mmCIF file of C-alpha atoms and ligand atoms in Angstrom:
data_model
loop_
_atom_site.group_PDB
_atom_site.id
_atom_site.type_symbol
_atom_site.label_atom_id
_atom_site.label_comp_id
_atom_site.label_asym_id
_atom_site.label_seq_id
_atom_site.Cartn_x
_atom_site.Cartn_y
_atom_site.Cartn_z
ATOM 1 C CA UNK C 1 177.974 -4.271 29.455
ATOM 2 C CA UNK C 2 175.080 -4.486 27.030
ATOM 3 C CA UNK C 3 177.283 -2.917 24.370
ATOM 4 C CA UNK C 4 179.899 -5.604 25.002
ATOM 5 C CA UNK C 5 177.360 -8.373 24.781
ATOM 6 C CA UNK C 6 175.821 -7.145 21.569
ATOM 7 C CA UNK C 7 178.625 -5.556 19.577
ATOM 8 C CA UNK C 8 177.021 -6.450 16.241
ATOM 9 C CA UNK C 9 173.653 -4.811 16.937
ATOM 10 C CA UNK C 10 172.835 -1.753 14.901
ATOM 11 C CA UNK C 11 172.667 1.426 16.963
ATOM 12 C CA UNK C 12 168.870 1.490 16.533
ATOM 13 C CA UNK C 13 168.529 -1.985 17.983
ATOM 14 C CA UNK C 14 171.030 -1.222 20.696
ATOM 15 C CA UNK C 15 168.972 1.769 21.713
ATOM 16 C CA UNK C 16 165.743 -0.202 21.843
ATOM 17 C CA UNK C 17 167.487 -3.034 23.630
ATOM 18 C CA UNK C 18 168.875 -0.657 26.244
ATOM 19 C CA UNK C 19 165.433 0.739 26.733
ATOM 20 C CA UNK C 20 164.012 -2.735 27.222
ATOM 21 C CA UNK C 21 166.728 -3.615 29.675
ATOM 22 C CA UNK C 22 166.156 -0.617 31.910
ATOM 23 C CA UNK C 23 162.389 -0.562 31.558
ATOM 24 C CA UNK C 24 161.781 -2.958 34.456
ATOM 25 C CA UNK C 25 163.931 -0.738 36.700
ATOM 26 C CA UNK C 26 161.968 2.416 36.037
ATOM 27 C CA UNK C 27 158.527 0.779 35.898
ATOM 28 C CA UNK C 28 156.127 0.301 38.769
ATOM 29 C CA UNK C 29 157.042 -1.843 41.747
ATOM 30 C CA UNK C 30 157.862 -5.471 41.019
ATOM 31 C CA UNK C 31 154.843 -7.756 41.198
ATOM 32 C CA UNK C 32 154.563 -9.924 44.304
ATOM 33 C CA UNK C 33 152.410 -12.731 45.692
ATOM 34 C CA UNK C 34 150.593 -15.625 44.037
ATOM 35 C CA UNK C 35 151.142 -15.679 40.275
ATOM 36 C CA UNK C 36 148.167 -15.150 37.971
ATOM 37 C CA UNK C 37 148.361 -18.253 35.793
ATOM 38 C CA UNK C 38 147.405 -18.038 32.136
ATOM 39 C CA UNK C 39 147.091 -21.355 30.294
ATOM 40 C CA UNK C 40 148.598 -21.450 26.816
ATOM 41 C CA UNK C 41 148.045 -24.387 24.439
ATOM 42 C CA UNK C 42 149.534 -24.430 20.980
ATOM 43 C CA UNK C 43 151.281 -26.535 18.307
ATOM 44 C CA UNK C 44 154.788 -26.013 19.675
ATOM 45 C CA UNK C 45 156.004 -29.140 17.855
ATOM 46 C CA UNK C 46 154.693 -31.250 14.966
ATOM 47 C CA UNK C 47 153.363 -30.249 11.583
ATOM 48 C CA UNK C 48 152.297 -26.681 12.471
ATOM 49 C CA UNK C 49 155.227 -25.931 14.786
ATOM 50 C CA UNK C 50 155.835 -22.653 13.009
ATOM 51 C CA UNK C 51 152.504 -21.409 14.397
ATOM 52 C CA UNK C 52 153.368 -22.541 17.917
ATOM 53 C CA UNK C 53 156.758 -20.880 17.810
ATOM 54 C CA UNK C 54 155.397 -17.560 16.588
ATOM 55 C CA UNK C 55 152.594 -17.552 19.149
ATOM 56 C CA UNK C 56 154.863 -18.500 22.030
ATOM 57 C CA UNK C 57 157.300 -15.742 21.146
ATOM 58 C CA UNK C 58 154.520 -13.163 21.223
ATOM 59 C CA UNK C 59 153.159 -14.612 24.467
ATOM 60 C CA UNK C 60 156.498 -14.458 26.275
ATOM 61 C CA UNK C 61 157.068 -10.866 25.228
ATOM 62 C CA UNK C 62 153.619 -9.946 26.534
ATOM 63 C CA UNK C 63 154.113 -11.686 29.894
ATOM 64 C CA UNK C 64 157.458 -9.925 30.373
ATOM 65 C CA UNK C 65 155.965 -6.548 29.450
ATOM 66 C CA UNK C 66 153.046 -7.064 31.835
ATOM 67 C CA UNK C 67 155.409 -7.985 34.671
ATOM 68 C CA UNK C 68 157.785 -5.117 33.885
ATOM 69 C CA UNK C 69 154.818 -2.775 34.240
ATOM 70 C CA UNK C 70 153.938 -4.100 37.714
ATOM 71 C CA UNK C 71 152.116 -7.354 36.915
ATOM 72 C CA UNK C 72 148.361 -7.963 37.021
ATOM 73 C CA UNK C 73 146.832 -6.173 40.020
ATOM 74 C CA UNK C 74 150.314 -6.268 41.536
ATOM 75 C CA UNK C 75 150.713 -10.040 41.089
ATOM 76 C CA UNK C 76 153.134 -11.640 38.613
ATOM 77 C CA UNK C 77 151.669 -13.022 35.393
ATOM 78 C CA UNK C 78 152.768 -16.578 34.650
ATOM 79 C CA UNK C 79 152.375 -18.486 31.389
ATOM 80 C CA UNK C 80 151.699 -22.217 31.723
ATOM 81 C CA UNK C 81 152.563 -23.774 28.361
ATOM 82 C CA UNK C 82 151.119 -26.986 26.894
ATOM 83 C CA UNK C 83 152.165 -28.438 23.537
ATOM 84 C CA UNK C 84 149.514 -30.313 21.557
ATOM 85 C CA UNK C 85 152.171 -31.465 19.051
ATOM 86 C CA UNK C 86 149.792 -30.427 16.224
ATOM 87 C CA UNK C 87 147.833 -33.631 16.910
ATOM 88 C CA UNK C 88 144.068 -34.089 17.065
ATOM 89 C CA UNK C 89 142.828 -34.844 20.585
ATOM 90 C CA UNK C 90 145.821 -33.248 22.285
ATOM 91 C CA UNK C 91 144.291 -29.786 22.666
ATOM 92 C CA UNK C 92 141.465 -31.245 24.723
ATOM 93 C CA UNK C 93 143.948 -33.096 26.924
ATOM 94 C CA UNK C 94 146.061 -29.957 27.308
ATOM 95 C CA UNK C 95 143.137 -27.789 28.296
ATOM 96 C CA UNK C 96 141.836 -30.331 30.817
ATOM 97 C CA UNK C 97 145.256 -30.280 32.486
ATOM 98 C CA UNK C 98 145.463 -26.500 32.465
ATOM 99 C CA UNK C 99 142.048 -26.200 34.067
ATOM 100 C CA UNK C 100 142.200 -29.009 36.649
ATOM 101 C CA UNK C 101 145.888 -29.284 37.511
ATOM 102 C CA UNK C 102 147.206 -25.767 36.981
ATOM 103 C CA UNK C 103 144.038 -23.860 37.908
ATOM 104 C CA UNK C 104 144.655 -21.222 35.258
ATOM 105 C CA UNK C 105 142.377 -18.177 35.266
ATOM 106 C CA UNK C 106 142.079 -17.959 31.473
ATOM 107 C CA UNK C 107 143.141 -19.879 28.368
ATOM 108 C CA UNK C 108 144.997 -18.681 25.269
ATOM 109 C CA UNK C 109 144.934 -20.852 22.148
ATOM 110 C CA UNK C 110 144.866 -22.275 19.548
ATOM 111 C CA UNK C 111 145.805 -20.999 16.184
ATOM 112 C CA UNK C 112 144.129 -23.637 13.970
ATOM 113 C CA UNK C 113 140.341 -23.466 14.199
ATOM 114 C CA UNK C 114 140.089 -27.276 14.353
ATOM 115 C CA UNK C 115 142.089 -27.343 17.575
ATOM 116 C CA UNK C 116 140.365 -24.361 19.178
ATOM 117 C CA UNK C 117 137.052 -26.058 18.406
ATOM 118 C CA UNK C 118 138.297 -29.079 20.324
ATOM 119 C CA UNK C 119 139.176 -27.054 23.404
ATOM 120 C CA UNK C 120 136.393 -24.469 23.414
ATOM 121 C CA UNK C 121 133.567 -26.716 24.726
ATOM 122 C CA UNK C 122 135.756 -27.648 27.722
ATOM 123 C CA UNK C 123 136.430 -24.001 28.549
ATOM 124 C CA UNK C 124 132.758 -23.206 28.100
ATOM 125 C CA UNK C 125 131.707 -26.080 30.389
ATOM 126 C CA UNK C 126 134.104 -24.811 33.053
ATOM 127 C CA UNK C 127 132.937 -21.218 32.620
ATOM 128 C CA UNK C 128 136.549 -20.273 31.973
ATOM 129 C CA UNK C 129 137.377 -17.536 29.437
ATOM 130 C CA UNK C 130 139.317 -18.670 26.369
ATOM 131 C CA UNK C 131 140.823 -16.135 23.993
ATOM 132 C CA UNK C 132 141.968 -17.472 20.647
ATOM 133 C CA UNK C 133 144.552 -15.213 19.067
ATOM 134 C CA UNK C 134 143.996 -16.334 15.486
ATOM 135 C CA UNK C 135 141.289 -18.968 14.877
ATOM 136 C CA UNK C 136 139.001 -17.439 12.287
ATOM 137 C CA UNK C 137 136.240 -20.033 11.788
ATOM 138 C CA UNK C 138 132.881 -18.559 12.874
ATOM 139 C CA UNK C 139 131.916 -21.693 14.837
ATOM 140 C CA UNK C 140 134.727 -21.045 17.333
ATOM 141 C CA UNK C 141 133.117 -18.187 19.252
ATOM 142 C CA UNK C 142 129.639 -19.625 18.608
ATOM 143 C CA UNK C 143 130.545 -22.335 21.163
ATOM 144 C CA UNK C 144 129.473 -19.936 23.875
ATOM 145 C CA UNK C 145 129.909 -16.780 25.904
ATOM 146 C CA UNK C 146 133.281 -17.849 27.358
ATOM 147 C CA UNK C 147 135.004 -17.871 23.955
ATOM 148 C CA UNK C 148 136.594 -14.721 22.517
ATOM 149 C CA UNK C 149 138.828 -13.996 19.550
ATOM 150 C CA UNK C 150 141.481 -11.364 19.033
ATOM 151 C CA UNK C 151 141.138 -11.453 15.232
ATOM 152 C CA UNK C 152 138.534 -11.069 12.501
ATOM 153 C CA UNK C 153 136.504 -14.105 11.443
ATOM 154 C CA UNK C 154 136.254 -15.859 8.071
ATOM 155 C CA UNK C 155 132.949 -14.388 6.886
ATOM 156 C CA UNK C 156 134.954 -11.155 6.639
ATOM 157 C CA UNK C 157 138.206 -12.708 5.407
ATOM 158 C CA UNK C 158 136.488 -14.737 2.647
ATOM 159 C CA UNK C 159 134.700 -11.642 1.359
ATOM 160 C CA UNK C 160 137.879 -9.590 1.418
ATOM 161 C CA UNK C 161 139.688 -12.229 -0.638
ATOM 162 C CA UNK C 162 136.912 -12.689 -3.198
ATOM 163 C CA UNK C 163 136.524 -8.932 -3.662
ATOM 164 C CA UNK C 164 140.242 -8.427 -3.973
ATOM 165 C CA UNK C 165 140.561 -11.255 -6.489
ATOM 166 C CA UNK C 166 137.702 -9.920 -8.584
ATOM 167 C CA UNK C 167 138.243 -6.164 -8.357
ATOM 168 C CA UNK C 168 141.957 -5.624 -7.843
ATOM 169 C CA UNK C 169 143.455 -8.664 -9.525
ATOM 170 C CA UNK C 170 140.875 -9.066 -12.298
ATOM 171 C CA UNK C 171 140.523 -12.804 -11.673
ATOM 172 C CA UNK C 172 137.450 -14.532 -13.094
ATOM 173 C CA UNK C 173 137.902 -18.327 -13.012
ATOM 174 C CA UNK C 174 138.729 -19.838 -9.624
ATOM 175 C CA UNK C 175 139.726 -23.403 -8.803
ATOM 176 C CA UNK C 176 139.411 -24.500 -5.173
ATOM 177 C CA UNK C 177 141.774 -26.779 -3.304
ATOM 178 C CA UNK C 178 140.137 -27.633 0.023
ATOM 179 C CA UNK C 179 140.934 -29.744 3.091
ATOM 180 C CA UNK C 180 137.484 -31.136 4.004
ATOM 181 C CA UNK C 181 138.792 -32.215 7.424
ATOM 182 C CA UNK C 182 139.619 -28.651 8.481
ATOM 183 C CA UNK C 183 136.744 -26.352 9.477
ATOM 184 C CA UNK C 184 138.935 -23.368 8.574
ATOM 185 C CA UNK C 185 139.401 -24.639 5.024
ATOM 186 C CA UNK C 186 135.750 -25.558 4.466
ATOM 187 C CA UNK C 187 134.367 -22.338 5.986
ATOM 188 C CA UNK C 188 136.713 -19.990 4.153
ATOM 189 C CA UNK C 189 136.106 -21.776 0.814
ATOM 190 C CA UNK C 190 132.350 -21.381 1.298
ATOM 191 C CA UNK C 191 132.433 -17.634 1.879
ATOM 192 C CA UNK C 192 134.953 -17.094 -0.904
ATOM 193 C CA UNK C 193 132.901 -19.086 -3.440
ATOM 194 C CA UNK C 194 129.644 -17.395 -2.481
ATOM 195 C CA UNK C 195 131.116 -13.901 -2.775
ATOM 196 C CA UNK C 196 133.145 -14.620 -5.918
ATOM 197 C CA UNK C 197 130.170 -16.085 -7.808
ATOM 198 C CA UNK C 198 127.871 -13.261 -6.630
ATOM 199 C CA UNK C 199 130.346 -10.852 -8.235
ATOM 200 C CA UNK C 200 130.092 -12.782 -11.510
ATOM 201 C CA UNK C 201 133.119 -15.061 -11.138
ATOM 202 C CA UNK C 202 133.063 -18.810 -11.774
ATOM 203 C CA UNK C 203 134.296 -21.727 -9.705
ATOM 204 C CA UNK C 204 135.709 -23.932 -12.471
ATOM 205 C CA UNK C 205 137.090 -26.784 -10.344
ATOM 206 C CA UNK C 206 137.037 -28.032 -6.780
ATOM 207 C CA UNK C 207 139.583 -30.538 -5.510
ATOM 208 C CA UNK C 208 140.288 -31.995 -2.067
ATOM 209 C CA UNK C 209 143.427 -32.727 -0.114
ATOM 210 C CA UNK C 210 144.071 -33.849 3.395
ATOM 211 C CA UNK C 211 146.274 -31.809 5.778
ATOM 212 C CA UNK C 212 149.745 -33.393 5.764
ATOM 213 C CA UNK C 213 149.552 -34.550 2.095
ATOM 214 C CA UNK C 214 152.861 -33.996 0.382
ATOM 215 C CA UNK C 215 151.800 -34.731 -3.178
ATOM 216 C CA UNK C 216 149.085 -32.534 -4.679
ATOM 217 C CA UNK C 217 149.929 -33.276 -8.313
ATOM 218 C CA UNK C 218 146.805 -35.329 -9.085
ATOM 219 C CA UNK C 219 144.539 -32.510 -7.854
ATOM 220 C CA UNK C 220 146.596 -29.867 -9.643
ATOM 221 C CA UNK C 221 146.466 -31.830 -12.886
ATOM 222 C CA UNK C 222 142.665 -31.929 -12.694
ATOM 223 C CA UNK C 223 142.663 -28.215 -11.893
ATOM 224 C CA UNK C 224 144.917 -27.491 -14.869
ATOM 225 C CA UNK C 225 142.402 -28.947 -17.313
ATOM 226 C CA UNK C 226 139.716 -26.522 -16.011
ATOM 227 C CA UNK C 227 141.963 -23.560 -16.999
ATOM 228 C CA UNK C 228 141.499 -21.359 -13.921
ATOM 229 C CA UNK C 229 143.172 -17.980 -13.582
ATOM 230 C CA UNK C 230 143.401 -18.433 -9.802
ATOM 231 C CA UNK C 231 143.769 -21.341 -7.388
ATOM 232 C CA UNK C 232 142.163 -20.552 -4.048
ATOM 233 C CA UNK C 233 143.767 -22.649 -1.329
ATOM 234 C CA UNK C 234 142.250 -22.066 2.111
ATOM 235 C CA UNK C 235 144.996 -23.962 3.919
ATOM 236 C CA UNK C 236 148.225 -23.574 5.839
ATOM 237 C CA UNK C 237 151.758 -22.635 4.783
ATOM 238 C CA UNK C 238 153.029 -26.167 4.215
ATOM 239 C CA UNK C 239 150.394 -26.994 1.601
ATOM 240 C CA UNK C 240 150.671 -23.498 0.149
ATOM 241 C CA UNK C 241 154.399 -23.905 -0.467
ATOM 242 C CA UNK C 242 154.025 -27.399 -1.889
ATOM 243 C CA UNK C 243 151.072 -26.450 -4.093
ATOM 244 C CA UNK C 244 152.985 -23.483 -5.505
ATOM 245 C CA UNK C 245 155.967 -25.650 -6.434
ATOM 246 C CA UNK C 246 153.966 -28.495 -7.883
ATOM 247 C CA UNK C 247 151.616 -26.188 -9.809
ATOM 248 C CA UNK C 248 154.568 -24.496 -11.506
ATOM 249 C CA UNK C 249 156.133 -27.887 -12.286
ATOM 250 C CA UNK C 250 152.894 -28.806 -14.054
ATOM 251 C CA UNK C 251 152.941 -25.573 -16.033
ATOM 252 C CA UNK C 252 150.008 -24.001 -14.173
ATOM 253 C CA UNK C 253 150.314 -20.219 -14.253
ATOM 254 C CA UNK C 254 147.174 -19.370 -12.236
ATOM 255 C CA UNK C 255 147.584 -16.915 -9.316
ATOM 256 C CA UNK C 256 147.790 -18.729 -5.990
ATOM 257 C CA UNK C 257 145.450 -17.126 -3.451
ATOM 258 C CA UNK C 258 145.010 -17.898 0.237
ATOM 259 C CA UNK C 259 144.151 -16.611 3.688
ATOM 260 C CA UNK C 260 145.942 -16.035 6.978
ATOM 261 C CA UNK C 261 147.035 -19.704 7.117
ATOM 262 C CA UNK C 262 149.721 -18.924 4.515
ATOM 263 C CA UNK C 263 151.612 -16.675 6.875
ATOM 264 C CA UNK C 264 154.727 -18.271 8.343
ATOM 265 C CA UNK C 265 158.449 -17.687 7.844
ATOM 266 C CA UNK C 266 158.601 -21.252 6.506
ATOM 267 C CA UNK C 267 156.239 -20.434 3.633
ATOM 268 C CA UNK C 268 159.065 -19.127 1.439
ATOM 269 C CA UNK C 269 161.446 -21.867 2.614
ATOM 270 C CA UNK C 270 159.009 -24.480 1.335
ATOM 271 C CA UNK C 271 157.668 -22.819 -1.808
ATOM 272 C CA UNK C 272 160.610 -20.651 -2.877
ATOM 273 C CA UNK C 273 160.399 -18.705 -6.132
ATOM 274 C CA UNK C 274 157.310 -20.691 -7.185
ATOM 275 C CA UNK C 275 155.358 -18.495 -4.753
ATOM 276 C CA UNK C 276 156.111 -15.253 -6.587
ATOM 277 C CA UNK C 277 152.823 -13.597 -7.530
ATOM 278 C CA UNK C 278 150.896 -15.292 -4.701
ATOM 279 C CA UNK C 279 148.429 -13.168 -2.720
ATOM 280 C CA UNK C 280 147.088 -13.799 0.779
ATOM 281 C CA UNK C 281 145.252 -11.947 3.511
ATOM 282 C CA UNK C 282 146.428 -11.678 7.080
ATOM 283 C CA UNK C 283 145.966 -9.822 10.361
ATOM 284 C CA UNK C 284 148.922 -7.510 10.615
ATOM 285 C CA UNK C 285 152.022 -6.295 8.876
ATOM 286 C CA UNK C 286 155.256 -5.572 10.703
ATOM 287 C CA UNK C 287 155.581 -2.658 8.266
ATOM 288 C CA UNK C 288 152.796 -0.921 10.218
ATOM 289 C CA UNK C 289 153.841 2.571 11.270
ATOM 290 C CA UNK C 290 151.859 2.723 14.536
ATOM 291 C CA UNK C 291 154.033 3.424 17.610
ATOM 292 C CA UNK C 292 152.689 0.298 19.392
ATOM 293 C CA UNK C 293 153.651 -1.861 16.441
ATOM 294 C CA UNK C 294 157.070 -0.286 16.046
ATOM 295 C CA UNK C 295 157.816 -0.860 19.747
ATOM 296 C CA UNK C 296 156.732 -4.475 19.385
ATOM 297 C CA UNK C 297 158.816 -5.065 16.256
ATOM 298 C CA UNK C 298 161.916 -3.589 17.954
ATOM 299 C CA UNK C 299 161.419 -5.708 21.094
ATOM 300 C CA UNK C 300 160.829 -8.811 18.967
ATOM 301 C CA UNK C 301 163.929 -8.187 16.884
ATOM 302 C CA UNK C 302 166.092 -7.561 19.922
ATOM 303 C CA UNK C 303 164.961 -10.783 21.570
ATOM 304 C CA UNK C 304 164.551 -13.245 18.713
ATOM 305 C CA UNK C 305 165.920 -11.605 15.580
ATOM 306 C CA UNK C 306 163.825 -11.381 12.440
ATOM 307 C CA UNK C 307 160.421 -9.875 11.848
ATOM 308 C CA UNK C 308 157.270 -10.946 13.727
ATOM 309 C CA UNK C 309 154.370 -12.523 11.839
ATOM 310 C CA UNK C 310 150.771 -11.582 12.582
ATOM 311 C CA UNK C 311 150.259 -14.566 14.843
ATOM 312 C CA UNK C 312 153.021 -13.373 17.203
ATOM 313 C CA UNK C 313 151.444 -9.913 17.346
ATOM 314 C CA UNK C 314 147.924 -11.273 17.878
ATOM 315 C CA UNK C 315 149.073 -13.537 20.703
ATOM 316 C CA UNK C 316 150.907 -10.634 22.303
ATOM 317 C CA UNK C 317 147.702 -8.595 22.114
ATOM 318 C CA UNK C 318 145.538 -11.466 23.430
ATOM 319 C CA UNK C 319 147.632 -11.742 26.600
ATOM 320 C CA UNK C 320 147.768 -8.001 27.125
ATOM 321 C CA UNK C 321 143.987 -7.908 26.698
ATOM 322 C CA UNK C 322 143.455 -10.640 29.313
ATOM 323 C CA UNK C 323 145.722 -8.766 31.748
ATOM 324 C CA UNK C 324 143.785 -5.582 31.053
ATOM 325 C CA UNK C 325 140.424 -7.330 31.506
ATOM 326 C CA UNK C 326 141.490 -8.855 34.853
ATOM 327 C CA UNK C 327 142.495 -5.374 35.972
ATOM 328 C CA UNK C 328 139.160 -3.913 34.815
ATOM 329 C CA UNK C 329 137.301 -6.788 36.517
ATOM 330 C CA UNK C 330 139.240 -6.146 39.737
ATOM 331 C CA UNK C 331 140.173 -9.839 40.014
ATOM 332 C CA UNK C 332 140.083 -13.235 38.390
ATOM 333 C CA UNK C 333 136.497 -14.228 39.144
ATOM 334 C CA UNK C 334 135.369 -16.064 35.988
ATOM 335 C CA UNK C 335 132.066 -14.281 35.509
ATOM 336 C CA UNK C 336 133.529 -10.829 36.131
ATOM 337 C CA UNK C 337 136.434 -11.580 33.795
ATOM 338 C CA UNK C 338 134.107 -12.757 31.048
ATOM 339 C CA UNK C 339 132.063 -9.597 31.362
ATOM 340 C CA UNK C 340 135.173 -7.435 31.221
ATOM 341 C CA UNK C 341 136.418 -9.245 28.108
ATOM 342 C CA UNK C 342 133.029 -8.935 26.413
ATOM 343 C CA UNK C 343 133.067 -5.175 27.113
ATOM 344 C CA UNK C 344 136.391 -4.714 25.272
ATOM 345 C CA UNK C 345 136.227 -1.487 23.339
ATOM 346 C CA UNK C 346 139.060 0.245 21.492
ATOM 347 C CA UNK C 347 141.734 -1.781 23.268
ATOM 348 C CA UNK C 348 145.040 -0.400 21.964
ATOM 349 C CA UNK C 349 147.040 -3.324 20.607
ATOM 350 C CA UNK C 350 149.988 -3.952 18.341
ATOM 351 C CA UNK C 351 147.541 -5.192 15.682
ATOM 352 C CA UNK C 352 145.414 -2.071 15.972
ATOM 353 C CA UNK C 353 142.539 -0.949 18.145
ATOM 354 C CA UNK C 354 140.377 -3.890 19.106
ATOM 355 C CA UNK C 355 136.661 -3.829 19.746
ATOM 356 C CA UNK C 356 134.793 -7.084 20.318
ATOM 357 C CA UNK C 357 131.362 -7.344 18.697
ATOM 358 C CA UNK C 358 128.280 -9.159 20.046
ATOM 359 C CA UNK C 359 129.722 -12.488 18.848
ATOM 360 C CA UNK C 360 132.931 -11.802 20.815
ATOM 361 C CA UNK C 361 134.844 -11.455 17.527
ATOM 362 C CA UNK C 362 137.263 -8.615 16.893
ATOM 363 C CA UNK C 363 136.327 -6.090 14.241
ATOM 364 C CA UNK C 364 139.592 -5.478 12.434
ATOM 365 C CA UNK C 365 141.232 -4.631 9.149
ATOM 366 C CA UNK C 366 142.743 -7.309 6.934
ATOM 367 C CA UNK C 367 146.173 -6.844 5.373
ATOM 368 C CA UNK C 368 146.820 -8.074 1.830
ATOM 369 C CA UNK C 369 150.284 -9.467 1.211
ATOM 370 C CA UNK C 370 151.942 -10.526 -2.015
ATOM 371 C CA UNK C 371 155.086 -12.545 -2.609
ATOM 372 C CA UNK C 372 157.561 -10.628 -4.721
ATOM 373 C CA UNK C 373 161.125 -11.807 -5.431
ATOM 374 C CA UNK C 374 160.825 -14.384 -2.688
ATOM 375 C CA UNK C 375 159.669 -11.848 -0.082
ATOM 376 C CA UNK C 376 156.287 -11.184 1.504
ATOM 377 C CA UNK C 377 155.317 -7.586 0.802
ATOM 378 C CA UNK C 378 152.386 -5.617 2.235
ATOM 379 C CA UNK C 379 150.189 -4.198 -0.555
ATOM 380 C CA UNK C 380 146.893 -3.103 0.943
ATOM 381 C CA UNK C 381 144.740 -2.973 4.011
ATOM 382 C CA UNK C 382 140.976 -3.546 3.891
ATOM 383 C CA UNK C 383 138.549 -2.177 6.472
ATOM 384 C CA UNK C 384 135.481 -4.111 7.634
HETATM 385 N N1 LIG T 1 142.993 -18.652 10.926
HETATM 386 C C1 LIG T 1 143.550 -19.970 10.873
HETATM 387 C C2 LIG T 1 142.488 -20.955 11.358
HETATM 388 O O1 LIG T 1 141.518 -20.547 11.867
HETATM 389 C C3 LIG T 1 144.784 -20.126 11.693
HETATM 390 C C4 LIG T 1 145.921 -19.174 11.432
HETATM 391 C C5 LIG T 1 145.907 -17.869 11.893
HETATM 392 C C6 LIG T 1 147.037 -19.571 10.786
HETATM 393 C C7 LIG T 1 146.964 -16.984 11.684
HETATM 394 C C8 LIG T 1 148.094 -18.709 10.558
HETATM 395 C C9 LIG T 1 148.057 -17.407 11.009
HETATM 396 O O2 LIG T 1 142.608 -22.135 11.254
#
């Protein structure tokens, strides 16, 4: 039956698909009773929809895996999804609804630090745990003891990028292109600049843009006259793709450098060949050889096609971690759940083993990716 439905699948995929299909049958008893509701808020539509899609895919895989393995303390896990449409203000509205109307036991979101920062004070005020899969700005978890993150934070990421630029790529003159309205952009630029100049590098230009800008030519022209050998753009994939194209149009040859915000399948669609030679850091590579990662990649491919980005893997891990913490806490009591999350040590995830430090931030490796012949290729992994 499965073979008839999927005649074009390679035998490897067919095997993993078969395994997935029968897994629920051989796993523990089906979950019963009141669902354990997990509130998920993300940019499912709007400017950063690529983030929302990736995260939601990872989340749904995690929920299905949790339920196939017997649920959370025998109860079914249920994802309650809210779309903030990538708009300011909407994450707060979404989280209020999830808390008051849906009575979720924990929150998962957002990707962009700006939007997690909007929601975090509401979770904190309610005493409800919030796990962000991918917001890296340090202020996010500083909101309070209810806020956790599944990923490293920007003090680490900024240092990794500056060191890599200086030591591995031999770059010496950096121009910055910053979105002052985005805490992620401002924070990452700060750490990068501090580390890069401490190493002996120079910041030769600093220009601003505003998220959603389509034309960066004026800024790039000013940058060109400062003759940088790298443009550091702590922004998201849309600006990264546009900046790459417009920089090349203007004859700028400097290496484009960025952080985890570059990672989206749409990056290459937007920037095309102009992105060749770009470097960025991220949380995970689907090329990882760990068994957990390989299982995840196979399940992702069977269900959605294509290769998962780090955000999908981090969101998958965030949900599995919450399920694990509820189990360790013996229930969904908010205080007990918070304590269990804070005690997370060596949690085996798709993105590696996760330990949360005293700031409730994950201590994790960064992956360095380069764009070569229009493809994103893993080149290195950097330990904290
Ligand atoms: N780290 C980014 C932020 O904090 C968000 C992001 C994470 C984007 C992972 C893409 C992938 O704003």
